[in-house]
């Protein structure tokens, strides 16, 4: 037995147009929508929003910012969410995954990068504050494939095991040397204490930093 419910045919009153059934209405509106989309007309009857207008709209709502900065020597001009971290910008949008996401709370140092020559935790740095800045990541230490002296020292001194923390350790170590905090192994340990190595390679990490700081002596 068929279970289809037959819709009653509504008879128009004299002098009035015939009413649309539900099916007829859906079919008619679907066709109209398809025509509108094909013609590039939006629901409000306006033309599609251009990329420039879309960016302007995003900026106008106060949740995004336009930033322009140097990243590993190359200019980047982006619209970023005001809540986005530099870490997520690097990994999720710019595909620079050498900077690692560890604790995401500024406690492990795995995401250490340089901003205007100073080491920072990328997970605690708002991307919206980068306008006019110079950012260097682990990829920027060897742009042409020629390893930085500290990268070579980490290999020579066997200063890594799993390698997850290594990019942050190296970025912090480079800054430590540049800042002049390498007078002794104790000073190096103090100024590298924000970088955690869960494999426990601290002795060799300090040795690698000291090796570069003293010119290999």
Short mmCIF file of N, CA, C and O in Angstrom, two decimals, residues 32-119:
data_model
loop_
_atom_site.label_atom_id
_atom_site.label_comp_id
_atom_site.label_asym_id
_atom_site.label_seq_id
_atom_site.Cartn_x
_atom_site.Cartn_y
_atom_site.Cartn_z
N UNK A 32 15.18 29.62 -9.19
CA UNK A 32 15.54 31.03 -9.10
C UNK A 32 16.90 31.20 -8.44
O UNK A 32 17.73 32.01 -8.85
N UNK A 33 17.15 30.41 -7.39
CA UNK A 33 18.44 30.49 -6.69
C UNK A 33 19.58 30.09 -7.61
O UNK A 33 20.64 30.70 -7.64
N UNK A 34 19.37 29.00 -8.37
CA UNK A 34 20.41 28.55 -9.30
C UNK A 34 20.74 29.60 -10.33
O UNK A 34 21.90 29.83 -10.67
N UNK A 35 19.72 30.28 -10.84
CA UNK A 35 19.94 31.34 -11.82
C UNK A 35 20.72 32.49 -11.19
O UNK A 35 21.64 33.06 -11.79
N UNK A 36 20.37 32.83 -9.96
CA UNK A 36 21.05 33.94 -9.28
C UNK A 36 22.51 33.63 -9.06
O UNK A 36 23.39 34.47 -9.26
N UNK A 37 22.81 32.40 -8.62
CA UNK A 37 24.20 32.01 -8.39
C UNK A 37 24.97 32.02 -9.69
O UNK A 37 26.11 32.49 -9.77
N UNK A 38 24.37 31.48 -10.75
CA UNK A 38 25.04 31.44 -12.04
C UNK A 38 25.33 32.84 -12.55
O UNK A 38 26.34 33.09 -13.20
N UNK A 39 24.45 33.78 -12.22
CA UNK A 39 24.62 35.15 -12.69
C UNK A 39 25.53 35.95 -11.78
O UNK A 39 25.84 37.11 -12.07
N UNK A 40 25.95 35.36 -10.66
CA UNK A 40 26.83 36.07 -9.74
C UNK A 40 26.12 37.10 -8.91
O UNK A 40 26.69 38.14 -8.57
N UNK A 41 24.86 36.85 -8.58
CA UNK A 41 24.09 37.79 -7.79
C UNK A 41 23.93 37.25 -6.38
O UNK A 41 23.63 36.08 -6.20
N UNK A 42 24.14 38.09 -5.37
CA UNK A 42 23.99 37.66 -4.00
C UNK A 42 22.55 37.78 -3.57
O UNK A 42 21.70 38.30 -4.30
N UNK A 43 22.26 37.32 -2.34
CA UNK A 43 20.90 37.34 -1.84
C UNK A 43 20.32 38.73 -1.76
O UNK A 43 19.12 38.91 -1.77
N UNK A 44 21.19 39.73 -1.62
CA UNK A 44 20.69 41.09 -1.50
C UNK A 44 20.54 41.76 -2.85
O UNK A 44 20.21 42.93 -2.94
N UNK A 45 20.87 41.01 -3.91
CA UNK A 45 20.74 41.58 -5.24
C UNK A 45 21.97 42.35 -5.67
O UNK A 45 21.94 43.07 -6.65
N UNK A 46 23.08 42.24 -4.93
CA UNK A 46 24.31 42.94 -5.28
C UNK A 46 25.28 41.98 -5.91
O UNK A 46 25.13 40.77 -5.83
N UNK A 47 26.35 42.53 -6.51
CA UNK A 47 27.36 41.69 -7.12
C UNK A 47 28.22 41.05 -6.04
O UNK A 47 28.22 41.48 -4.89
N UNK A 48 28.99 39.99 -6.39
CA UNK A 48 29.85 39.34 -5.39
C UNK A 48 30.87 40.30 -4.80
O UNK A 48 31.33 41.22 -5.48
N UNK A 49 31.23 40.06 -3.53
CA UNK A 49 32.20 40.92 -2.86
C UNK A 49 33.59 40.59 -3.36
O UNK A 49 33.98 39.43 -3.44
N UNK A 50 34.36 41.59 -3.72
CA UNK A 50 35.72 41.37 -4.21
C UNK A 50 36.65 41.07 -3.05
O UNK A 50 36.31 41.29 -1.89
N UNK A 51 37.86 40.57 -3.36
CA UNK A 51 38.84 40.24 -2.31
C UNK A 51 39.21 41.49 -1.52
O UNK A 51 39.35 41.45 -0.30
N UNK A 52 39.35 42.61 -2.22
CA UNK A 52 39.72 43.86 -1.53
C UNK A 52 38.63 44.29 -0.57
O UNK A 52 38.89 44.69 0.56
N UNK A 53 37.37 44.21 -1.03
CA UNK A 53 36.25 44.59 -0.18
C UNK A 53 36.13 43.63 1.01
O UNK A 53 35.76 44.03 2.11
N UNK A 54 36.43 42.35 0.76
CA UNK A 54 36.35 41.36 1.82
C UNK A 54 37.37 41.67 2.92
O UNK A 54 37.06 41.58 4.10
N UNK A 55 38.59 42.03 2.53
CA UNK A 55 39.63 42.39 3.50
C UNK A 55 39.21 43.63 4.27
O UNK A 55 39.35 43.71 5.49
N UNK A 56 38.68 44.62 3.56
CA UNK A 56 38.24 45.85 4.21
C UNK A 56 37.15 45.56 5.23
O UNK A 56 37.12 46.15 6.32
N UNK A 57 36.25 44.63 4.86
CA UNK A 57 35.17 44.26 5.77
C UNK A 57 35.72 43.59 7.02
O UNK A 57 35.28 43.86 8.14
N UNK A 58 36.71 42.70 6.83
CA UNK A 58 37.31 42.02 7.98
C UNK A 58 37.99 43.01 8.91
O UNK A 58 37.90 42.90 10.13
N UNK A 59 38.70 43.98 8.34
CA UNK A 59 39.40 44.96 9.16
C UNK A 59 38.41 45.87 9.89
O UNK A 59 38.67 46.29 11.02
N UNK A 60 37.31 46.15 9.24
CA UNK A 60 36.34 47.08 9.81
C UNK A 60 35.68 46.52 11.06
O UNK A 60 35.27 47.28 11.94
N UNK A 61 35.58 45.20 11.18
CA UNK A 61 34.87 44.65 12.33
C UNK A 61 35.73 44.59 13.59
O UNK A 61 35.25 44.18 14.65
N UNK A 62 37.00 44.98 13.49
CA UNK A 62 37.85 45.08 14.68
C UNK A 62 38.43 43.78 15.18
O UNK A 62 39.09 43.76 16.22
N UNK A 63 38.21 42.67 14.49
CA UNK A 63 38.73 41.39 14.95
C UNK A 63 40.01 40.99 14.22
O UNK A 63 40.62 39.99 14.57
N UNK A 64 40.39 41.75 13.20
CA UNK A 64 41.59 41.43 12.44
C UNK A 64 42.45 42.67 12.27
O UNK A 64 41.99 43.80 12.47
N UNK A 65 43.72 42.44 11.89
CA UNK A 65 44.65 43.54 11.65
C UNK A 65 45.49 43.25 10.42
O UNK A 65 45.78 42.08 10.12
N UNK A 66 45.87 44.30 9.73
CA UNK A 66 46.78 44.17 8.59
C UNK A 66 48.20 44.35 9.12
O UNK A 66 48.50 45.32 9.81
N UNK A 67 49.07 43.40 8.82
CA UNK A 67 50.46 43.50 9.27
C UNK A 67 51.40 43.27 8.10
O UNK A 67 51.10 42.51 7.17
N UNK A 68 52.53 43.94 8.14
CA UNK A 68 53.57 43.77 7.14
C UNK A 68 54.90 43.66 7.89
O UNK A 68 55.25 44.55 8.66
N UNK A 69 55.61 42.58 7.66
CA UNK A 69 56.86 42.37 8.39
C UNK A 69 57.82 41.52 7.56
O UNK A 69 57.42 40.88 6.57
N UNK A 70 59.09 41.53 7.95
CA UNK A 70 60.09 40.70 7.29
C UNK A 70 60.19 39.36 8.01
O UNK A 70 60.40 39.33 9.22
N UNK A 71 60.04 38.29 7.26
CA UNK A 71 60.15 36.95 7.82
C UNK A 71 61.29 36.24 7.11
O UNK A 71 61.21 35.96 5.92
N UNK A 72 62.35 35.99 7.85
CA UNK A 72 63.55 35.37 7.27
C UNK A 72 64.01 36.12 6.03
O UNK A 72 64.40 35.53 5.02
N UNK A 73 63.91 37.47 6.10
CA UNK A 73 64.39 38.32 5.02
C UNK A 73 63.41 38.57 3.90
O UNK A 73 63.72 39.32 2.98
N UNK A 74 62.22 37.98 3.97
CA UNK A 74 61.22 38.17 2.92
C UNK A 74 59.99 38.88 3.48
O UNK A 74 59.52 38.57 4.57
N UNK A 75 59.47 39.84 2.70
CA UNK A 75 58.33 40.63 3.14
C UNK A 75 57.06 39.80 3.14
O UNK A 75 56.77 39.07 2.20
N UNK A 76 56.31 39.91 4.23
CA UNK A 76 55.00 39.26 4.36
C UNK A 76 53.97 40.34 4.69
O UNK A 76 54.16 41.12 5.61
N UNK A 77 52.88 40.37 3.93
CA UNK A 77 51.78 41.30 4.20
C UNK A 77 50.51 40.47 4.32
O UNK A 77 50.08 39.83 3.35
N UNK A 78 49.94 40.48 5.52
CA UNK A 78 48.83 39.57 5.81
C UNK A 78 47.76 40.26 6.64
O UNK A 78 48.04 41.22 7.36
N UNK A 79 46.55 39.74 6.54
CA UNK A 79 45.49 40.10 7.48
C UNK A 79 45.41 38.96 8.49
O UNK A 79 45.25 37.80 8.11
N UNK A 80 45.58 39.28 9.77
CA UNK A 80 45.63 38.25 10.80
C UNK A 80 44.54 38.48 11.84
O UNK A 80 44.15 39.61 12.12
N UNK A 81 44.07 37.40 12.39
CA UNK A 81 43.13 37.46 13.51
C UNK A 81 43.84 38.05 14.71
O UNK A 81 44.97 37.67 15.01
N UNK A 82 43.21 38.99 15.38
CA UNK A 82 43.84 39.65 16.52
C UNK A 82 44.15 38.69 17.66
O UNK A 82 44.93 39.01 18.55
N UNK A 83 43.53 37.51 17.65
CA UNK A 83 43.77 36.54 18.71
C UNK A 83 44.85 35.53 18.35
O UNK A 83 45.26 34.73 19.19
N UNK A 84 45.30 35.54 17.10
CA UNK A 84 46.24 34.53 16.63
C UNK A 84 47.65 34.76 17.17
O UNK A 84 48.12 35.90 17.25
N UNK A 85 48.31 33.68 17.51
CA UNK A 85 49.70 33.78 17.96
C UNK A 85 50.64 33.71 16.78
O UNK A 85 50.30 33.21 15.69
N UNK A 86 51.85 34.21 16.98
CA UNK A 86 52.88 34.10 15.95
C UNK A 86 53.15 32.63 15.65
O UNK A 86 53.38 32.26 14.49
N UNK A 87 53.10 31.79 16.65
CA UNK A 87 53.35 30.36 16.45
C UNK A 87 52.35 29.75 15.47
O UNK A 87 52.72 29.04 14.53
N UNK A 88 51.07 30.03 15.67
CA UNK A 88 50.05 29.47 14.78
C UNK A 88 50.15 30.08 13.39
O UNK A 88 49.89 29.40 12.38
N UNK A 89 50.51 31.36 13.31
CA UNK A 89 50.68 31.99 12.01
C UNK A 89 51.79 31.29 11.23
O UNK A 89 51.64 30.98 10.05
N UNK A 90 52.91 31.03 11.90
CA UNK A 90 54.05 30.38 11.24
C UNK A 90 53.69 28.97 10.78
O UNK A 90 53.95 28.59 9.63
N UNK A 91 53.07 28.20 11.65
CA UNK A 91 52.83 26.79 11.36
C UNK A 91 51.61 26.57 10.46
O UNK A 91 51.68 25.78 9.52
N UNK A 92 50.52 27.26 10.76
CA UNK A 92 49.26 26.97 10.08
C UNK A 92 49.08 27.72 8.77
O UNK A 92 48.45 27.21 7.83
N UNK A 93 49.62 28.93 8.67
CA UNK A 93 49.40 29.72 7.46
C UNK A 93 50.63 29.84 6.57
O UNK A 93 50.51 29.93 5.35
N UNK A 94 51.82 29.87 7.19
CA UNK A 94 53.03 30.09 6.41
C UNK A 94 53.85 28.82 6.22
O UNK A 94 54.90 28.85 5.58
N UNK A 95 53.38 27.72 6.78
CA UNK A 95 53.98 26.40 6.56
C UNK A 95 55.44 26.35 7.00
O UNK A 95 56.25 25.63 6.41
N UNK A 96 55.79 27.09 8.04
CA UNK A 96 57.13 27.03 8.62
C UNK A 96 57.02 26.21 9.91
O UNK A 96 56.87 26.75 11.00
N UNK A 97 57.10 24.90 9.75
CA UNK A 97 56.84 24.00 10.87
C UNK A 97 58.08 23.65 11.68
O UNK A 97 58.02 22.82 12.57
N UNK A 98 59.20 24.30 11.36
CA UNK A 98 60.40 24.08 12.17
C UNK A 98 60.22 24.59 13.59
O UNK A 98 60.77 24.02 14.54
N UNK A 99 59.44 25.65 13.74
CA UNK A 99 59.11 26.17 15.07
C UNK A 99 58.06 25.25 15.68
O UNK A 99 56.98 25.09 15.12
N UNK A 100 58.38 24.64 16.82
CA UNK A 100 57.53 23.59 17.37
C UNK A 100 56.53 24.12 18.39
O UNK A 100 56.81 25.07 19.13
N UNK A 101 55.37 23.47 18.43
CA UNK A 101 54.36 23.77 19.45
C UNK A 101 54.47 22.72 20.53
O UNK A 101 54.13 21.55 20.33
N UNK A 102 54.95 23.14 21.69
CA UNK A 102 55.10 22.23 22.81
C UNK A 102 53.99 22.44 23.83
O UNK A 102 52.90 21.89 23.71
N UNK A 103 54.26 23.29 24.82
CA UNK A 103 53.27 23.54 25.88
C UNK A 103 52.20 24.53 25.44
O UNK A 103 51.10 24.55 25.97
N UNK A 104 52.52 25.40 24.47
CA UNK A 104 51.62 26.46 24.02
C UNK A 104 51.27 27.42 25.16
O UNK A 104 50.21 28.03 25.16
N UNK A 105 52.17 27.51 26.14
CA UNK A 105 51.92 28.38 27.29
C UNK A 105 53.17 29.13 27.73
O UNK A 105 53.20 29.69 28.82
N UNK A 106 54.21 29.12 26.91
CA UNK A 106 55.42 29.88 27.24
C UNK A 106 56.33 29.24 28.26
O UNK A 106 57.19 29.92 28.83
N UNK A 107 56.16 27.94 28.51
CA UNK A 107 56.93 27.30 29.58
C UNK A 107 58.05 26.39 29.09
O UNK A 107 58.96 26.08 29.86
N UNK A 108 58.02 25.97 27.81
CA UNK A 108 59.00 24.97 27.37
C UNK A 108 60.07 25.50 26.43
O UNK A 108 61.13 24.90 26.30
N UNK A 109 59.79 26.59 25.74
CA UNK A 109 60.79 27.18 24.85
C UNK A 109 60.90 26.54 23.48
O UNK A 109 61.72 26.96 22.66
N UNK A 110 60.08 25.54 23.18
CA UNK A 110 60.17 24.86 21.88
C UNK A 110 59.84 25.78 20.71
O UNK A 110 60.26 25.53 19.58
N UNK A 111 59.10 26.85 20.99
CA UNK A 111 58.67 27.75 19.92
C UNK A 111 59.52 29.02 19.84
O UNK A 111 59.10 30.01 19.23
N UNK A 112 60.71 29.01 20.41
CA UNK A 112 61.56 30.21 20.44
C UNK A 112 61.93 30.67 19.03
O UNK A 112 62.41 29.89 18.21
N UNK A 113 61.68 31.95 18.77
CA UNK A 113 62.10 32.59 17.52
C UNK A 113 62.68 33.95 17.88
O UNK A 113 62.66 34.36 19.05
N UNK A 114 63.21 34.65 16.90
CA UNK A 114 63.75 35.99 17.14
C UNK A 114 62.84 37.03 16.51
O UNK A 114 62.44 36.89 15.34
N UNK A 115 62.50 38.05 17.27
CA UNK A 115 61.74 39.19 16.77
C UNK A 115 62.58 40.43 17.04
O UNK A 115 62.90 40.74 18.19
N UNK A 116 62.98 41.09 15.95
CA UNK A 116 63.87 42.25 16.05
C UNK A 116 65.13 41.91 16.83
O UNK A 116 65.63 42.71 17.64
N UNK A 117 65.65 40.70 16.60
CA UNK A 117 66.91 40.30 17.21
C UNK A 117 66.80 39.77 18.63
O UNK A 117 67.81 39.34 19.20
N UNK A 118 65.62 39.76 19.20
CA UNK A 118 65.43 39.27 20.56
C UNK A 118 64.65 37.97 20.54
O UNK A 118 63.72 37.80 19.77
N UNK A 119 65.04 37.04 21.40
CA UNK A 119 64.32 35.76 21.45
C UNK A 119 62.98 35.93 22.17
O UNK A 119 62.90 36.59 23.20
#
